[in-house]
mmCIF file of C-alpha atoms in Angstrom:
data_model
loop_
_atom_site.group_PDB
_atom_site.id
_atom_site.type_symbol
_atom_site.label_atom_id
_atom_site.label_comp_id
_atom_site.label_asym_id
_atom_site.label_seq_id
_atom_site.Cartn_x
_atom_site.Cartn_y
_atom_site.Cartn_z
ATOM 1 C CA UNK A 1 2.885 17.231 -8.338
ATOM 2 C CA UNK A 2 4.347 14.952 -10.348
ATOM 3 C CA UNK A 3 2.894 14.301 -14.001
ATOM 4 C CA UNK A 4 3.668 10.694 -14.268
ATOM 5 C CA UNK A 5 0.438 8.648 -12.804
ATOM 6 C CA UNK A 6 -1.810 11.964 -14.391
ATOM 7 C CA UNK A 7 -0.700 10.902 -17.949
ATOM 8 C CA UNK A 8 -0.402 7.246 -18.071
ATOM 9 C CA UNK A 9 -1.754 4.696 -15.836
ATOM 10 C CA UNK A 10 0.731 1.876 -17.319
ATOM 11 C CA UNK A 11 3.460 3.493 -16.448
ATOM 12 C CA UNK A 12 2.723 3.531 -12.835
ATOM 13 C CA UNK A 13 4.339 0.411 -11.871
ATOM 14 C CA UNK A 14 7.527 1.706 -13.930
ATOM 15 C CA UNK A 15 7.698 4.938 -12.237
ATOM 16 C CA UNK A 16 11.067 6.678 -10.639
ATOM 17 C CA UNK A 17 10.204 4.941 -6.641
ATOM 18 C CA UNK A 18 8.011 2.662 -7.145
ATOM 19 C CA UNK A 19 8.368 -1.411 -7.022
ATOM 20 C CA UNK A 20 9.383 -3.284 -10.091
ATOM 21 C CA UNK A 21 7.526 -5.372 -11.921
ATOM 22 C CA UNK A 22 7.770 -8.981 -10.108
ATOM 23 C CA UNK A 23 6.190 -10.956 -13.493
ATOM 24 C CA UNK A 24 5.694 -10.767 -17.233
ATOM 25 C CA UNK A 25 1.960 -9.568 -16.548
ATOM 26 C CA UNK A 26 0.887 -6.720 -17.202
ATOM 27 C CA UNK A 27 -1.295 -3.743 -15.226
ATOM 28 C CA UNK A 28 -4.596 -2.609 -16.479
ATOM 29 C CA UNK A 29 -6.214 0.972 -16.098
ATOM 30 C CA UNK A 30 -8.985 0.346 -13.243
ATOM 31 C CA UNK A 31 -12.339 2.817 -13.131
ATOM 32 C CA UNK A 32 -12.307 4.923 -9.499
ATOM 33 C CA UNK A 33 -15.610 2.615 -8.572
ATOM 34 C CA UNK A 34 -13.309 -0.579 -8.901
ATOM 35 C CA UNK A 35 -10.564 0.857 -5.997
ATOM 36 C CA UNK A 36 -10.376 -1.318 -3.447
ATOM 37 C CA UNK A 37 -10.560 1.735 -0.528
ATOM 38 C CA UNK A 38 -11.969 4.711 -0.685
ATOM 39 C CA UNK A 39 -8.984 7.359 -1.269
ATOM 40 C CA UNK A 40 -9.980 10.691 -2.242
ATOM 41 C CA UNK A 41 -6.037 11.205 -2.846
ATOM 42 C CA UNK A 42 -6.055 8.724 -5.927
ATOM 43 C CA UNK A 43 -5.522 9.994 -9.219
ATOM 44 C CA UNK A 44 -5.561 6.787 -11.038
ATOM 45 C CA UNK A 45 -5.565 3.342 -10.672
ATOM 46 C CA UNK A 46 -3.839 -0.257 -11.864
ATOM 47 C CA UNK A 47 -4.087 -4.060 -11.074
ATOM 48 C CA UNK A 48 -3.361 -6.866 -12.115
ATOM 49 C CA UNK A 49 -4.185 -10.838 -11.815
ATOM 50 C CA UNK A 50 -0.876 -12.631 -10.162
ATOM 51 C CA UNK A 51 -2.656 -15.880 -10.023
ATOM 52 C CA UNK A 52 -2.794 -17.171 -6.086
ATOM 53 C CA UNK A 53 -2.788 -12.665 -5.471
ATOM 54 C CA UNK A 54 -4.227 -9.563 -6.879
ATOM 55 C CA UNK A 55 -2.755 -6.502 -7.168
ATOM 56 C CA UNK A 56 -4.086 -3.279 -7.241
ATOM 57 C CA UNK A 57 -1.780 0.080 -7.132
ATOM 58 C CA UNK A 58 -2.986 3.733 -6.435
ATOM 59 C CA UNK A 59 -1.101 6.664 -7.499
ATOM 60 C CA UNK A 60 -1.676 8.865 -5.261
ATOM 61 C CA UNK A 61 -1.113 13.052 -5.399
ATOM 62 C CA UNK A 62 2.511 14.238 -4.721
ATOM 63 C CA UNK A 63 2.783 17.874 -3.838
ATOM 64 C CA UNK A 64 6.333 17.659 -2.830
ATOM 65 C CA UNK A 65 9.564 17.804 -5.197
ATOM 66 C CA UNK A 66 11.247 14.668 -4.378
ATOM 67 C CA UNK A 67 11.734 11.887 -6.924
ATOM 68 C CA UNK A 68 9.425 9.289 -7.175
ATOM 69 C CA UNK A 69 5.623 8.620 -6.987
ATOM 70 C CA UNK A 70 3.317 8.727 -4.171
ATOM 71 C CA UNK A 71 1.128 5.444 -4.277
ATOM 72 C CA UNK A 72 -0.727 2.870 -2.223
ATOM 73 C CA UNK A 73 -0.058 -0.747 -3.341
ATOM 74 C CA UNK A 74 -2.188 -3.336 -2.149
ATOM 75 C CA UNK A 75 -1.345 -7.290 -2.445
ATOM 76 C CA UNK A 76 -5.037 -9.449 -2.304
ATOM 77 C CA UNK A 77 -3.986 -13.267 -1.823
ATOM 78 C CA UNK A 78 -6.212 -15.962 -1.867
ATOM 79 C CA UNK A 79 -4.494 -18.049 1.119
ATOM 80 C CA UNK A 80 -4.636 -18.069 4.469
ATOM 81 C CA UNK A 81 -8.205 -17.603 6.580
ATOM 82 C CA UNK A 82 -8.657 -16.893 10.665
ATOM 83 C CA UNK A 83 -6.051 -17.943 11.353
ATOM 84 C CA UNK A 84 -2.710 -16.008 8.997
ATOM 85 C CA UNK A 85 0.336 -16.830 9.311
ATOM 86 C CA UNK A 86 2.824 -13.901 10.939
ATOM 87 C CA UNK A 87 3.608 -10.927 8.713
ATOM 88 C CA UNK A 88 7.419 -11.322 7.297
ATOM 89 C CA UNK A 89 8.106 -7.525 6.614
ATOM 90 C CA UNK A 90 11.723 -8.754 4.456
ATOM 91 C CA UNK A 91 9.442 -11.240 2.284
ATOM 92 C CA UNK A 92 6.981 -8.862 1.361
ATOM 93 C CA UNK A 93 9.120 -6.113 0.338
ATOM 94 C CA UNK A 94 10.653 -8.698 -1.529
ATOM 95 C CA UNK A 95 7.765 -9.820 -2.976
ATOM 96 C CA UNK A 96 6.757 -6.083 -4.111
ATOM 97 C CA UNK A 97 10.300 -5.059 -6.123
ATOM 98 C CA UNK A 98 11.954 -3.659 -3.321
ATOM 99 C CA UNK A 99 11.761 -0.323 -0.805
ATOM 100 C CA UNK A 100 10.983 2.658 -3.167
ATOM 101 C CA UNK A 101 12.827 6.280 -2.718
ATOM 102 C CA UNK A 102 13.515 7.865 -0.535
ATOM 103 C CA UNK A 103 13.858 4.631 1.420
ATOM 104 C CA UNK A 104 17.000 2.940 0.618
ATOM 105 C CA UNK A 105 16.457 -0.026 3.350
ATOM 106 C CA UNK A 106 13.760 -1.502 5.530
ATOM 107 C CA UNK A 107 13.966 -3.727 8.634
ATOM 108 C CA UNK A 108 12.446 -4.324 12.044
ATOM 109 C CA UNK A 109 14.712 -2.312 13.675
ATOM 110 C CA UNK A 110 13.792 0.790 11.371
ATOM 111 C CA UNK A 111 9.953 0.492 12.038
ATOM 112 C CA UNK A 112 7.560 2.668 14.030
ATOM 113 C CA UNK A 113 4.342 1.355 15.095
ATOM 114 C CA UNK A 114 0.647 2.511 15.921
ATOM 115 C CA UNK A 115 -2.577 1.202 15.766
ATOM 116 C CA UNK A 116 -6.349 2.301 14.600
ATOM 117 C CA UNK A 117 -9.299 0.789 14.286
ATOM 118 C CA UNK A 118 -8.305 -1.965 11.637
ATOM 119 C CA UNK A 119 -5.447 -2.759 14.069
ATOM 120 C CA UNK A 120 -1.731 -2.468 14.092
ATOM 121 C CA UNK A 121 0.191 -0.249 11.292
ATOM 122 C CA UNK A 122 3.662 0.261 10.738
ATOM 123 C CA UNK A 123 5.884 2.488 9.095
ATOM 124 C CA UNK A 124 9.654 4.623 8.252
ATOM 125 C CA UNK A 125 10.145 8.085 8.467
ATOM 126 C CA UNK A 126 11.868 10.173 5.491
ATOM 127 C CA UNK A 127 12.433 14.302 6.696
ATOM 128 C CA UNK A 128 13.927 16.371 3.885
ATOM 129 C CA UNK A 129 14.026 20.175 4.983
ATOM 130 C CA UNK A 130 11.590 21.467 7.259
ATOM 131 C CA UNK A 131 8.292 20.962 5.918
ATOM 132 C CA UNK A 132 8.871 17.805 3.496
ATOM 133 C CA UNK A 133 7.711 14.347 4.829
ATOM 134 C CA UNK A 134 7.954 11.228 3.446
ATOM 135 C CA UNK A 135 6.553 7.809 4.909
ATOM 136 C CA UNK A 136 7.168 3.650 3.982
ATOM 137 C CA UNK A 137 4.007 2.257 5.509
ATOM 138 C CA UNK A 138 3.036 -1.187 5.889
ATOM 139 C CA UNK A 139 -0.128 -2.966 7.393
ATOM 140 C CA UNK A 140 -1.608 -6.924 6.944
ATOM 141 C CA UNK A 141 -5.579 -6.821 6.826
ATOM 142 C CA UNK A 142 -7.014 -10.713 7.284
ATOM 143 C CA UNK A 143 -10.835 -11.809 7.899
ATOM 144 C CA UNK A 144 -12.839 -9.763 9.951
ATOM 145 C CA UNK A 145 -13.165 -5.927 9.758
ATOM 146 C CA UNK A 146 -14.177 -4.914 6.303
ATOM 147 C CA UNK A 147 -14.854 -5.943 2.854
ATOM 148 C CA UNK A 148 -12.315 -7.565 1.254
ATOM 149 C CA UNK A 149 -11.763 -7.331 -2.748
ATOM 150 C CA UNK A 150 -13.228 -10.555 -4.315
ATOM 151 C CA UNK A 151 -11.575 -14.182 -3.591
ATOM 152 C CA UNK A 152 -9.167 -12.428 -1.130
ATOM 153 C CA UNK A 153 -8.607 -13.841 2.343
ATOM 154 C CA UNK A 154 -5.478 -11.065 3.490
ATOM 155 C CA UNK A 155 -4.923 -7.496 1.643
ATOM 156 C CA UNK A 156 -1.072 -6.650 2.421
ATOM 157 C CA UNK A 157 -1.048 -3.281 1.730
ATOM 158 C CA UNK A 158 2.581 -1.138 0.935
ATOM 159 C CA UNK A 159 2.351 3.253 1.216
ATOM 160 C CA UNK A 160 5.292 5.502 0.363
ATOM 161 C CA UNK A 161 3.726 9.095 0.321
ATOM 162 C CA UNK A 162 5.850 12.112 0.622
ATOM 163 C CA UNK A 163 3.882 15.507 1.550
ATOM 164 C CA UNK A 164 4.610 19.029 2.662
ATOM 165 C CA UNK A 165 3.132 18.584 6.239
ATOM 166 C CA UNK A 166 3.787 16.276 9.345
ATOM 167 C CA UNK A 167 3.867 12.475 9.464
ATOM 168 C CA UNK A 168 0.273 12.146 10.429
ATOM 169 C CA UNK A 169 -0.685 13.473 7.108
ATOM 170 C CA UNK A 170 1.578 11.095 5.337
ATOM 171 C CA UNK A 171 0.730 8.469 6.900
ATOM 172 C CA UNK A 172 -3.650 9.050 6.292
ATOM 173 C CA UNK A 173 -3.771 7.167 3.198
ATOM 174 C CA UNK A 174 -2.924 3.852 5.336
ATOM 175 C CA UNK A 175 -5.179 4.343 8.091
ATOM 176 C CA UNK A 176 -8.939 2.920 9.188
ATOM 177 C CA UNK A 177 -10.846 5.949 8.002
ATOM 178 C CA UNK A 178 -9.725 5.460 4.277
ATOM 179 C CA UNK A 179 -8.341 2.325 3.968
ATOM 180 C CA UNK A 180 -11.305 0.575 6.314
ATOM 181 C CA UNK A 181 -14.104 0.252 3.488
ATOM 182 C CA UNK A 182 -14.272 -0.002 -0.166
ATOM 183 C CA UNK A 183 -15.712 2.288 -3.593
ATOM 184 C CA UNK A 184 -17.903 -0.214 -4.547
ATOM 185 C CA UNK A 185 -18.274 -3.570 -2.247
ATOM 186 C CA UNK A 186 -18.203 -6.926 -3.284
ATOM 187 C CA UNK A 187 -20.681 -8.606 -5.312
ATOM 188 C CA UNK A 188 -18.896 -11.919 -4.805
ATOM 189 C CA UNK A 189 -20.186 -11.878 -1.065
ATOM 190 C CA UNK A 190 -18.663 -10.380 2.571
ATOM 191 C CA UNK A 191 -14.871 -11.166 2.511
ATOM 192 C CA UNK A 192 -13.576 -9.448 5.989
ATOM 193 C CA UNK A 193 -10.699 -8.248 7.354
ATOM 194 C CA UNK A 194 -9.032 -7.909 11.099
ATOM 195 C CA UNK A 195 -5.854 -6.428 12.324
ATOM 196 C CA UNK A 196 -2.415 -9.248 12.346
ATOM 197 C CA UNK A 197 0.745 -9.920 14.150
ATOM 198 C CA UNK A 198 3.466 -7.497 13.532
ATOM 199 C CA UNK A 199 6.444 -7.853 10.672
ATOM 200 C CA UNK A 200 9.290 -10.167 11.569
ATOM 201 C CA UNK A 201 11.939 -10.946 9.677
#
């Protein structure tokens, strides 16, 4: 496991694999009953106030010996409603600092797909000897199947999580059973979310 998110929650967003910074602002520590999904996996939380988005970053458990951090970002924005516009996969690893390691590039072409509950998810596979698994997951959450975080309309949500097992248990963190519901609800009032077109570029 790696000892970075266990020993200091602003570092998170610095760590070895995981995005840049994209502004001057910074992360705060967040308690477990402000997470935005219920993810037993967690081992500390940040976020942040980007103005017309929120962002909110898990660190998640990392078992395996490659570099970088397991986490779960998520991306809260204010815009959009029913009706989002179509997912552009290049803009919003733009938008979060880049692909982390082990994933040096991400496009279309790259991506598998499947679909749960919540809707369509998709994702990059990362092998590394026989029992080390790593996964770039990506999924857009709009109005209509859960709780959303307060003021948000869409939750973009980015996973890398490496783990010494298959793909399916890489790729749990991301799916409807943990990422379909919230630690704590919304006091603000029922913000929900429902499944959206596929990444172009």
């Amino acid at each position: 496991m790696t000892g970075l998110v266990a020993c200091d929650p602003g570092t998170l967003s610095l760590g070895e694999g995981v995005p840049a910074p994209r502004s001057s602002v910074p992360h705060v520590a967040v308690s477990t009953s402000a997470y935005w999904v219920r993810e037993p996996l967690a081992l500390v939380g940040i976020q942040r106030d980007l103005g017309r988005e929120d962002e909110q970053i898990l660190g998640l458990v990392n078992d395996t010996t490659l570099k970088g951090d397991n986490f779960l970002l998520m991306l809260a924005g204010s815009q959009g409603g029913a009706d989002l516009p179509a997912f552009q996969l290049k803009s919003f690893v733009e938008r979060v600092g880049g692909a982390p390691s082990p994933f040096s590039r991400v496009s279309d072409s790259d991506l598998r797909s499947g679909s749960d509950a919540l809707g369509t998810y998709f994702w990059l596979e990362y092998r590394s000897g026989a029992q080390t698994n790593c996964v770039l997951a990506i999924r857009r959450l709009g109005l209509g199947s859960r709780i959303l975080p307060a003021r948000a309309k869409s939750l973009d949500v980015m996973l890398r999580n490496c783990v010494l097992g298959p793909i399916e248990l890489a790729l749990a963190p991301i799916l409807a059973d943990r990422i379909g519901s919230s630690v704590g609800g919304n006091p603000s009032g029922p913000r929900l979310m429902s499944p959206l077109a596929g990444p172009t570029l």
